[in-house]
Short mmCIF file of C-alpha atoms in Angstrom, two decimals:
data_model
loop_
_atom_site.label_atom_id
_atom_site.label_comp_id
_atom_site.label_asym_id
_atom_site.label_seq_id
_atom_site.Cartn_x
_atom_site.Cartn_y
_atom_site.Cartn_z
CA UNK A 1 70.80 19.74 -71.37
CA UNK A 2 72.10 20.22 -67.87
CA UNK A 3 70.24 18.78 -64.69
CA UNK A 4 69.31 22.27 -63.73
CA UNK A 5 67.06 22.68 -67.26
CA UNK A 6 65.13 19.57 -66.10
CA UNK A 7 64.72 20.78 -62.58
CA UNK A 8 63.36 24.22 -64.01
CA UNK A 9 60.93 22.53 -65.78
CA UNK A 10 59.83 20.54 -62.79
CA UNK A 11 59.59 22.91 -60.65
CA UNK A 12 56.81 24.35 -63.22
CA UNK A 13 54.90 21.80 -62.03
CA UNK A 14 55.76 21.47 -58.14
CA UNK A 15 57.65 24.57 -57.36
CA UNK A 16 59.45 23.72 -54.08
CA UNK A 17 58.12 26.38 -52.51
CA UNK A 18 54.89 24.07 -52.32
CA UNK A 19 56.40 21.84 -50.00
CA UNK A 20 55.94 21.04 -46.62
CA UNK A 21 57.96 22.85 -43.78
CA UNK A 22 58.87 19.52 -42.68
CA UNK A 23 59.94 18.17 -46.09
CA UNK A 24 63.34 17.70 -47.86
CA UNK A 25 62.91 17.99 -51.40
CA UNK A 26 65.09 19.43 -54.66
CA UNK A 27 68.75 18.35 -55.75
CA UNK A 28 69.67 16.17 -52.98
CA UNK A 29 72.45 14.45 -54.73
CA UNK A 30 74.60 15.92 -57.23
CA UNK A 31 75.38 19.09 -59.13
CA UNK A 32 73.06 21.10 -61.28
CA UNK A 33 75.45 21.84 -63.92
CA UNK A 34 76.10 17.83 -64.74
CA UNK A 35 75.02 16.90 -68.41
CA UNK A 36 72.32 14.72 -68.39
CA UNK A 37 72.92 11.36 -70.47
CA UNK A 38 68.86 9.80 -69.50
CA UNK A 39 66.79 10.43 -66.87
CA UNK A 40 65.28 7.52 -64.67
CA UNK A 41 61.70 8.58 -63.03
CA UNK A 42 60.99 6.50 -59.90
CA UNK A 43 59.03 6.50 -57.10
CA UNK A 44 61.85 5.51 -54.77
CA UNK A 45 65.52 5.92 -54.50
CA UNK A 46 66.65 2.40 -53.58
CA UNK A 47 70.42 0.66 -54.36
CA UNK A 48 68.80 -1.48 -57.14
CA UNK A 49 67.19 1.94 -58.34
CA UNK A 50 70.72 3.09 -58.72
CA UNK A 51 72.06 -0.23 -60.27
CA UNK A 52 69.21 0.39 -62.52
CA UNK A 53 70.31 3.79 -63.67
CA UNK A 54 73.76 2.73 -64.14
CA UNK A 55 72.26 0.07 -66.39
CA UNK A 56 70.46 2.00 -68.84
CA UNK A 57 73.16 5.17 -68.70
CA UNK A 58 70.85 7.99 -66.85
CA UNK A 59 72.78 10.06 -65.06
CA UNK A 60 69.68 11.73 -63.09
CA UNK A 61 67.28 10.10 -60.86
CA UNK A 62 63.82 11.83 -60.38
CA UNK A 63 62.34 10.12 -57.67
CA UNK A 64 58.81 11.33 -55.70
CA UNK A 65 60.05 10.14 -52.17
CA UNK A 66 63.60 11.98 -51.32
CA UNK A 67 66.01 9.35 -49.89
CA UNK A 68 67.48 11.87 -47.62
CA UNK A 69 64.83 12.77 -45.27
CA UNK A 70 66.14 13.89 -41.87
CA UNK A 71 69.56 14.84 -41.56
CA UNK A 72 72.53 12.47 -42.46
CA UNK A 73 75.41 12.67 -39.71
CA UNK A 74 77.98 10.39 -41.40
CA UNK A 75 78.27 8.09 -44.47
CA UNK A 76 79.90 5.10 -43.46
CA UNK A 77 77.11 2.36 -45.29
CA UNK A 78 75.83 1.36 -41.52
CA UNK A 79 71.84 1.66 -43.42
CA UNK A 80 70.37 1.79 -46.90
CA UNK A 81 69.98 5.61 -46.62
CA UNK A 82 73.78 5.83 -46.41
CA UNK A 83 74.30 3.06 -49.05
CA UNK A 84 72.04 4.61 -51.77
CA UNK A 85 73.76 7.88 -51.25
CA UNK A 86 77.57 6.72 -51.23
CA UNK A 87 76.50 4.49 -54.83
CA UNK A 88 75.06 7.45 -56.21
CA UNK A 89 78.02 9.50 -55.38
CA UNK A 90 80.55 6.95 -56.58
CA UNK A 91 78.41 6.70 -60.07
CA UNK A 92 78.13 10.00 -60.19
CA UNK A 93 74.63 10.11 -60.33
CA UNK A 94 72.27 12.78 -59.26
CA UNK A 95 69.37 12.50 -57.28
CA UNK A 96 66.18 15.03 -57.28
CA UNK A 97 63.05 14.55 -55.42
CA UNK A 98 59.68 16.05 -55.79
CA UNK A 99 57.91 14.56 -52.69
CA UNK A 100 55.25 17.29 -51.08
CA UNK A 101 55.84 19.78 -53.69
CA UNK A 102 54.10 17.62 -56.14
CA UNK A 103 51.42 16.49 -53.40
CA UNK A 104 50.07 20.33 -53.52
CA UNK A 105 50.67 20.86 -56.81
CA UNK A 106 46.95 21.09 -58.98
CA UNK A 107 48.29 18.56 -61.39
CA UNK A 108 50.26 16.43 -58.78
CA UNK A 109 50.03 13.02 -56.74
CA UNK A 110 46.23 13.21 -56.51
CA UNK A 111 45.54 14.57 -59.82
CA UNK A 112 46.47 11.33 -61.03
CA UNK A 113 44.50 9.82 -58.92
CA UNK A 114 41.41 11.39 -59.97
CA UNK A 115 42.72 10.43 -63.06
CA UNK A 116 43.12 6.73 -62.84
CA UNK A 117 39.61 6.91 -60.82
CA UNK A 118 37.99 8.58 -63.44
CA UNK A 119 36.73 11.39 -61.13
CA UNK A 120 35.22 14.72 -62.66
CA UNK A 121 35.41 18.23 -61.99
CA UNK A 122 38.12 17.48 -59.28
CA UNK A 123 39.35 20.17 -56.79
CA UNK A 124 41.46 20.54 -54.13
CA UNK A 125 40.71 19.29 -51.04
CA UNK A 126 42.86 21.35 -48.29
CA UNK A 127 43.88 24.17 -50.35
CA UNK A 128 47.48 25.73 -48.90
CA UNK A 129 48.07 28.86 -46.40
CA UNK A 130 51.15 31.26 -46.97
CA UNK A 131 51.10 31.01 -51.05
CA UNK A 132 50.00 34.02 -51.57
CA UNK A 133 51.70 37.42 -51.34
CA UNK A 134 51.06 41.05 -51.47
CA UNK A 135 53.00 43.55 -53.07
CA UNK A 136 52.17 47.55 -52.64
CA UNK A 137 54.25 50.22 -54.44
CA UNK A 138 54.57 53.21 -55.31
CA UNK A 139 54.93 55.23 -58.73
CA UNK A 140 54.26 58.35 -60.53
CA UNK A 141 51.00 58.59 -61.66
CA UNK A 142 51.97 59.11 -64.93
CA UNK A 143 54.09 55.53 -65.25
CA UNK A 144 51.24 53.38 -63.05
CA UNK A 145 49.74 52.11 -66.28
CA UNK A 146 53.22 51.02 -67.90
CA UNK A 147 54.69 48.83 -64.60
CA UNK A 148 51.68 47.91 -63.68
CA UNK A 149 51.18 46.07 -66.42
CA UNK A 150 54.77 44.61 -66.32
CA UNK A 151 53.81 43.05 -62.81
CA UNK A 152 51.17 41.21 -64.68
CA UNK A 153 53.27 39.83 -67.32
CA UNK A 154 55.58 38.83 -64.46
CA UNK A 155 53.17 36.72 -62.45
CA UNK A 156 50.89 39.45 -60.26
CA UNK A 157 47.51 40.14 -59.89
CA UNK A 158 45.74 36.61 -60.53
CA UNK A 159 42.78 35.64 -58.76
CA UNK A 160 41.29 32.39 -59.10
CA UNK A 161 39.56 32.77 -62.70
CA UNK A 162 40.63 36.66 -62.96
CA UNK A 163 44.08 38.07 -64.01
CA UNK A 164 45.29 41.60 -63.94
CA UNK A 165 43.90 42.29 -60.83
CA UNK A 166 45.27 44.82 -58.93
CA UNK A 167 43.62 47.78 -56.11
CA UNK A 168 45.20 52.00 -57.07
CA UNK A 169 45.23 55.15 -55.15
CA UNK A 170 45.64 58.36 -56.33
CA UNK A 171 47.90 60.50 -53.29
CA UNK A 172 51.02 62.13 -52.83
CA UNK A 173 54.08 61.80 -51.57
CA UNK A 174 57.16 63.79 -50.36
CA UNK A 175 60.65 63.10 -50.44
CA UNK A 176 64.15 64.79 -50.35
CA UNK A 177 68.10 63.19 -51.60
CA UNK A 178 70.55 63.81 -49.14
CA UNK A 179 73.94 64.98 -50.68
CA UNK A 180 74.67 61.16 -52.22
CA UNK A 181 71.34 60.93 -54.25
CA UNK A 182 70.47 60.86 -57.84
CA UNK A 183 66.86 61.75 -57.91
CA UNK A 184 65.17 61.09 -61.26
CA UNK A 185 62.73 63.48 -59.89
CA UNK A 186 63.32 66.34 -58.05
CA UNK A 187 66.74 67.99 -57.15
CA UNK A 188 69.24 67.56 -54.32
CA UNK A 189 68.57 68.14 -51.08
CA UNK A 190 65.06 70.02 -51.75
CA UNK A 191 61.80 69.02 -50.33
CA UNK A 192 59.54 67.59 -53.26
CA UNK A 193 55.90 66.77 -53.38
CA UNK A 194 55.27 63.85 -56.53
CA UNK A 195 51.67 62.64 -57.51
CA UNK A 196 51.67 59.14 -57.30
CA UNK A 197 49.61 55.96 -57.32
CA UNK A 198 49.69 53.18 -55.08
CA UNK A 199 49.26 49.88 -56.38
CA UNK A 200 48.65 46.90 -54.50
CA UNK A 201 48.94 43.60 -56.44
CA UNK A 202 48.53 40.20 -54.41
CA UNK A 203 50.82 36.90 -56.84
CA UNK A 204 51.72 33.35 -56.03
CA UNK A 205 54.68 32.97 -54.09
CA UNK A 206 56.49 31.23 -57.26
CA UNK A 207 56.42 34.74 -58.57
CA UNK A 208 57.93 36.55 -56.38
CA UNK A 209 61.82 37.14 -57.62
CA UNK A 210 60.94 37.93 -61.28
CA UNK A 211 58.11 40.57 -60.02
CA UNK A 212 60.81 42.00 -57.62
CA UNK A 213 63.16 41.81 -60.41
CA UNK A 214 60.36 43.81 -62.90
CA UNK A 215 59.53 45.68 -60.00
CA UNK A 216 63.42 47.39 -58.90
CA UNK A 217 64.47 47.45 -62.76
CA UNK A 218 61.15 49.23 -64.18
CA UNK A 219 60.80 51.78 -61.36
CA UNK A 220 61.68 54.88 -62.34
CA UNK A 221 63.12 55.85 -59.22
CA UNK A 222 66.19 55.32 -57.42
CA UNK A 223 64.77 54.19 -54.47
CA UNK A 224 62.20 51.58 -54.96
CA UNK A 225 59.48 52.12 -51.82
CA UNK A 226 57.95 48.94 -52.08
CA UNK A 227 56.18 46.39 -49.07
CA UNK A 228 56.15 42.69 -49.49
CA UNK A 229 53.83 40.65 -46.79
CA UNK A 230 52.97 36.60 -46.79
CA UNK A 231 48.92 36.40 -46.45
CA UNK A 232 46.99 34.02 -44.61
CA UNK A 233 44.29 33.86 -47.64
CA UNK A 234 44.33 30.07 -49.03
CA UNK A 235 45.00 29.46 -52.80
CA UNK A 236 42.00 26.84 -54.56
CA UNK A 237 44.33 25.73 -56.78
CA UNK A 238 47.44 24.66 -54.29
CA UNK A 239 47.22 22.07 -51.71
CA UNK A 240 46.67 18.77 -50.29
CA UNK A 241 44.09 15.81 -51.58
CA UNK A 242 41.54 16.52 -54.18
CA UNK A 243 37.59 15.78 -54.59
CA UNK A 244 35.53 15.14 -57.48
CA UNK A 245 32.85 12.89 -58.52
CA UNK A 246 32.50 9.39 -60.50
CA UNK A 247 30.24 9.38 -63.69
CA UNK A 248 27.80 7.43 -61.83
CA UNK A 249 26.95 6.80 -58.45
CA UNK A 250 28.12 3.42 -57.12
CA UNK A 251 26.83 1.16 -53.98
CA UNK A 252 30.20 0.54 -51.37
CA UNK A 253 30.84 -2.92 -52.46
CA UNK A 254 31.01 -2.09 -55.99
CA UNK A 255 33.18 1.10 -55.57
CA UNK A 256 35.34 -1.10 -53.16
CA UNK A 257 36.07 -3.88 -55.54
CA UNK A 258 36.29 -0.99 -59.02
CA UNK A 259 38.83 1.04 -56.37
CA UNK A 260 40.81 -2.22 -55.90
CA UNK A 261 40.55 -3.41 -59.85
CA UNK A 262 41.78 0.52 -60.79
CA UNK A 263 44.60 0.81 -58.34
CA UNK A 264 46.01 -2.19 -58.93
CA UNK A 265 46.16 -3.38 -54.74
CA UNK A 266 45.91 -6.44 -53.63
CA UNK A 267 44.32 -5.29 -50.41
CA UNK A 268 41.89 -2.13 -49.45
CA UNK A 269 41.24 -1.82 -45.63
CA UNK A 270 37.53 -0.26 -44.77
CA UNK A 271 36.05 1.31 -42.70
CA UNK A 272 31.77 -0.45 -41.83
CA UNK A 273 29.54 -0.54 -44.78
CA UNK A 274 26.80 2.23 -44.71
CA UNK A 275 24.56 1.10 -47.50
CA UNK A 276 25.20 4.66 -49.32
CA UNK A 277 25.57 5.37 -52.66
CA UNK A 278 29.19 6.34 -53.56
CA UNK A 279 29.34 9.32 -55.98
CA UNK A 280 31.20 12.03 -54.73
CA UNK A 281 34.58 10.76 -53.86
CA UNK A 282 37.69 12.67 -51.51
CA UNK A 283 41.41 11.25 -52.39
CA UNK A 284 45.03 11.93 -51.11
CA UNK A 285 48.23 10.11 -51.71
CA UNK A 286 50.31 8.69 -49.08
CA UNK A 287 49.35 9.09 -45.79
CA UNK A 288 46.20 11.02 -45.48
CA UNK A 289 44.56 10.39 -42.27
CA UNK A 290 44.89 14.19 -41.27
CA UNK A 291 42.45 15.15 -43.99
CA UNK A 292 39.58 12.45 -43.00
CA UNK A 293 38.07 15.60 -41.41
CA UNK A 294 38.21 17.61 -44.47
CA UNK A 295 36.96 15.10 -46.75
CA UNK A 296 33.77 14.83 -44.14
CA UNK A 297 33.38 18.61 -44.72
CA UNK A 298 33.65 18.41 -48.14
CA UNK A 299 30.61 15.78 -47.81
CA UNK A 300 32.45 12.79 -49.90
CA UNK A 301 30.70 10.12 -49.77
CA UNK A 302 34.20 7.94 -49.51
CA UNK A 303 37.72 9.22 -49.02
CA UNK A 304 40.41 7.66 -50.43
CA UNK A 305 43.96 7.05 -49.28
CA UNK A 306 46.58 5.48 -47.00
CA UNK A 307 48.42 4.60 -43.72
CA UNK A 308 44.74 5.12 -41.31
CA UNK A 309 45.83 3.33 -38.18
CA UNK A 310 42.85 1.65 -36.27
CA UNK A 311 41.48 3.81 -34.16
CA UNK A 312 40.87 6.36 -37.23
CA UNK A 313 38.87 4.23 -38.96
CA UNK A 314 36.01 5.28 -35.91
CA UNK A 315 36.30 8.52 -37.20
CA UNK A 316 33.90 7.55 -40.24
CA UNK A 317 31.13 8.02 -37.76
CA UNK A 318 28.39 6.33 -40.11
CA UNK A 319 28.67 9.11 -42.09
CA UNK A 320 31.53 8.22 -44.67
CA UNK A 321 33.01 4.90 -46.26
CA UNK A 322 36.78 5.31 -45.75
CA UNK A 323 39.34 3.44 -47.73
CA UNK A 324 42.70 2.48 -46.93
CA UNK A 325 44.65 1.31 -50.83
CA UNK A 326 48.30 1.42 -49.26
CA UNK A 327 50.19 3.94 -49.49
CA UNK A 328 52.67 2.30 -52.12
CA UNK A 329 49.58 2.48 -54.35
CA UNK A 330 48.01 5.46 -53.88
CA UNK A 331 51.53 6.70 -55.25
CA UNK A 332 52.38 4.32 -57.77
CA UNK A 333 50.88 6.14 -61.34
CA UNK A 334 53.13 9.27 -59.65
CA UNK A 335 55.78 8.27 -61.42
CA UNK A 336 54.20 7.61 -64.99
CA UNK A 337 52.83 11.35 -64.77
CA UNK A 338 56.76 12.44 -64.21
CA UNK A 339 57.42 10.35 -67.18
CA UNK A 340 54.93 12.34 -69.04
CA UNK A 341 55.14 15.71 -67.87
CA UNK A 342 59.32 15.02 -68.60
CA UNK A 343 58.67 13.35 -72.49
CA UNK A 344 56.77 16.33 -73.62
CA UNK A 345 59.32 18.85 -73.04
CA UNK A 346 63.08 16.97 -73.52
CA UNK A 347 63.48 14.33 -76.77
CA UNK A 348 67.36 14.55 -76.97
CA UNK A 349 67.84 11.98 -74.13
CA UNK A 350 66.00 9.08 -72.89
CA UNK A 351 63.33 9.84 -69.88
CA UNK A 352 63.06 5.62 -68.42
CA UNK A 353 60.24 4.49 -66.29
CA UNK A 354 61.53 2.85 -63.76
CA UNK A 355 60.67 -1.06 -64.02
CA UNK A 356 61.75 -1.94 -60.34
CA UNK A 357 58.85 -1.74 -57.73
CA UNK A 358 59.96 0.19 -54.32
CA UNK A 359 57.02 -1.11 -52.37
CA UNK A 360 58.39 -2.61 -49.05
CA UNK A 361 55.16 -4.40 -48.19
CA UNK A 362 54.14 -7.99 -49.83
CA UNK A 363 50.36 -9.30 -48.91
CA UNK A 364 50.07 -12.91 -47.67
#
């Protein structure tokens, strides 16, 4: 296997287009066509994460948080950005990074969480703008049926629970080759009137090159008239946080101390005690202030997550029990779900949980 086969098979999971504009995630280190000897999954890229690779002879780090963030103007060692980069390098080790692109993925960061929580039904919580696309084309009437269909089997026309969706008219339209053409319909230079159907087919942005690809090598033209547009519609199954509901409804105290026991922190922060009954619960890993308003919305009864400075906490309003876990451990079982997802698919070379916790903040 070559790092780019694992990478493809991430990026099932948390295509990068699902990241964040402000995000740096993918192959940060390295070069896809490297041989991979073992893969170490960790939630961090630190220099003992590195040491630790080296150790146990993975050549590939697959870390959630990417150790190159904002841009890197020189590598001279001067900070521990520069120094996990320049050890990589030197080992030549690769580094990948998943970060926000697993965070909106349906089976990401807060997936798990559900998981560990033991949450039902769970959904996301801020689904994402600007996934989904729309393709319209047009074809002879007589051929709609046969490339429509190969859109579907390349990606297009899903809607939520629906597939092979798509919206056709029946028109004409005119054309004529100047003295370079081939038409495949028609003749040289002379005006032509074709029966056609227009077919409009909206996909996941994921999609798009192999439906282009079906698209331009399917058509039986030789110009393709085709338009492509980025809609503002959100996607349910894409996005930020998540919300379900526990098995049974819990009083604060008791949700507080099973949400410390079951993600293993040794401190939850709180916003004042209600006296409501916890049932439906909102969660989002790392920092996920931005969304207490969306968890409101959503009517949780508590919302889950990390990094809530102190004047956010007033933002519960009597109306929700809010619960900061850290933000190291609202992440943590991320990287035991890359271990996972990874072991399924490759058994020719080791796939190591990282033993080495990343968390840079100790409790007193």
């Amino acid at each position: 296997m070559i790092i780019k086969d694992i990478t493809n098979y991430l990026e099932e999971l948390a295509p990068l287009n699902y990241a964040e504009n402000f995000d740096n995630v993918g192959l940060l280190v390295g070069n896809y066509n490297t041989t991979v000897s073992g893969v170490l999954v960790t939630l961090d890229t630190l220099e003992e994460t590195v040491e630790e690779a080296i150790a146990k002879n993975c050549n590939l780090i697959v870390s959630f948080h990417p150790i190159i963030f904002g841009g890197l103007k020189k590598l001279n060692g001067n900070s521990y950005v520069e120094r996990v980069v320049l050890k990589a390098i030197k080992n030549d080790i690769a580094i990948y990074a998943t970060h926000t692109a697993l965070d909106n993925s349906k089976n990401g960061v807060s997936a798990k969480m559900c998981e560990v929580l033991g949450l039902e039904n769970p959904k996301i919580l801020i689904p994402k703008k600007g996934i989904i696309k729309k393709l319209t084309t047009y074809v002879p009437a007589k051929n709609a049926e046969k490339l429509r269909n190969l859109l579907f089997s390349a990606g297009a026309g899903s809607l939520g629970n629906y597939d092979n969706c798509s919206f056709n008219t029946l028109g004409a339209s005119t054309f004529k080759g100047n003295e370079n053409s081939n038409p495949t319909i028609g003749e040289r230079g002379i005006d032509h009137t074709e029966k056609e159907t227009q077919i409009s087919v909206v996909f996941e942005s994921k999609y798009e090159a192999a439906i282009l690809k079906v698209l331009k090598g399917n058509h039986e033209y030789e110009e393709v008239a085709y338009e492509l547009l980025t809609t503002e519609n959100v996607y349910q199954n894409i996005g930020m946080g998540m919300i379900g509901k526990l098995p049974e409804e819990m009083d604060e105290k008791a949700f507080l101390l099973y949400l410390k026991e079951t993600m293993q922190t040794d401190c939850v922060r709180h916003s004042n005690l209600i006296n409501k009954k916890i049932k439906k619960v909102a969660v989002l890993g790392g920092s996920g202030s931005f969304a207490i308003s969306n968890a409101k919305r959503a009517g949780a009864d508590a919302y889950v997550s990390a990094d809530f400075k102190y004047h956010e906490f007033f933002k519960a309003e009597n109306s929700i029990l809010l619960a900061d876990i850290g933000h190291y451990e609202s992440e943590q079982f991320t990287k035991n779900l890359l271990v996972d997802y990874l072991t399924k698919k490759f058994s020719n070379f080791a796939v190591i949980l990282s033993e080495k916790s990343t968390n840079p903040i100790y409790y007193i």
